[in-house]
Amino acid sequence: MTLEKAYERFGGRYTVVHQRLKKDERIMEYLGDFLEDEEFDKLKKALENGDDRTAFRAIHTLKGISMNLGLVNLEKICISLTENLRDSSINAQTPTLFEQLEKEYTEVCTVIRQLLNNVVQG
């Protein structure tokens, strides 16, 4: 799988990211870093514990990372959950939004792992 195909699969903006970062190797490095980022786990734990302030900070950071990497589908869900938590209160919509986020996040991570495995094997 190519980097462009990976971006197609997870609904991303490859050309925009490539224009900014200039090299596929750099994009791949940042995608690898994305897999190691802990913001999603912080968000999940914060929501489980009812810690709305930590949840807001984590989703806001994840939103920024998604934007910088051109992960459009993930970014859109992050924006929705960020706005949902902006007033620092977990509410009835939060679990549904988190469920959507978790599904998209898992898909993005799966595609990135496949991409990186192809590079290592190829």
C-alpha angles and dihedrals in degrees: 000000000000125000090249091053091049090054089050091052096052096037100252141151104245096168093051092048092045091052090053100041096032098206133066089218090060092048090050090050092053092046088053089051089051089062090055096046114114101205095100091052091047089051094049093048092045092052091048089052095043091243100149096175094055090042091054093049092048096049091044090054092045088051091055093048090049091050093049092050093045094241093156101176092047091044092055093053091045089054091052093049092043090055090045090056097036094103088051097248129118107220142173093286095051098081092050092048091047090050090054090046093049091051093050094041090052091050093050091049091048092052092046091051091049090049094049092045090052090052093050093046095039 
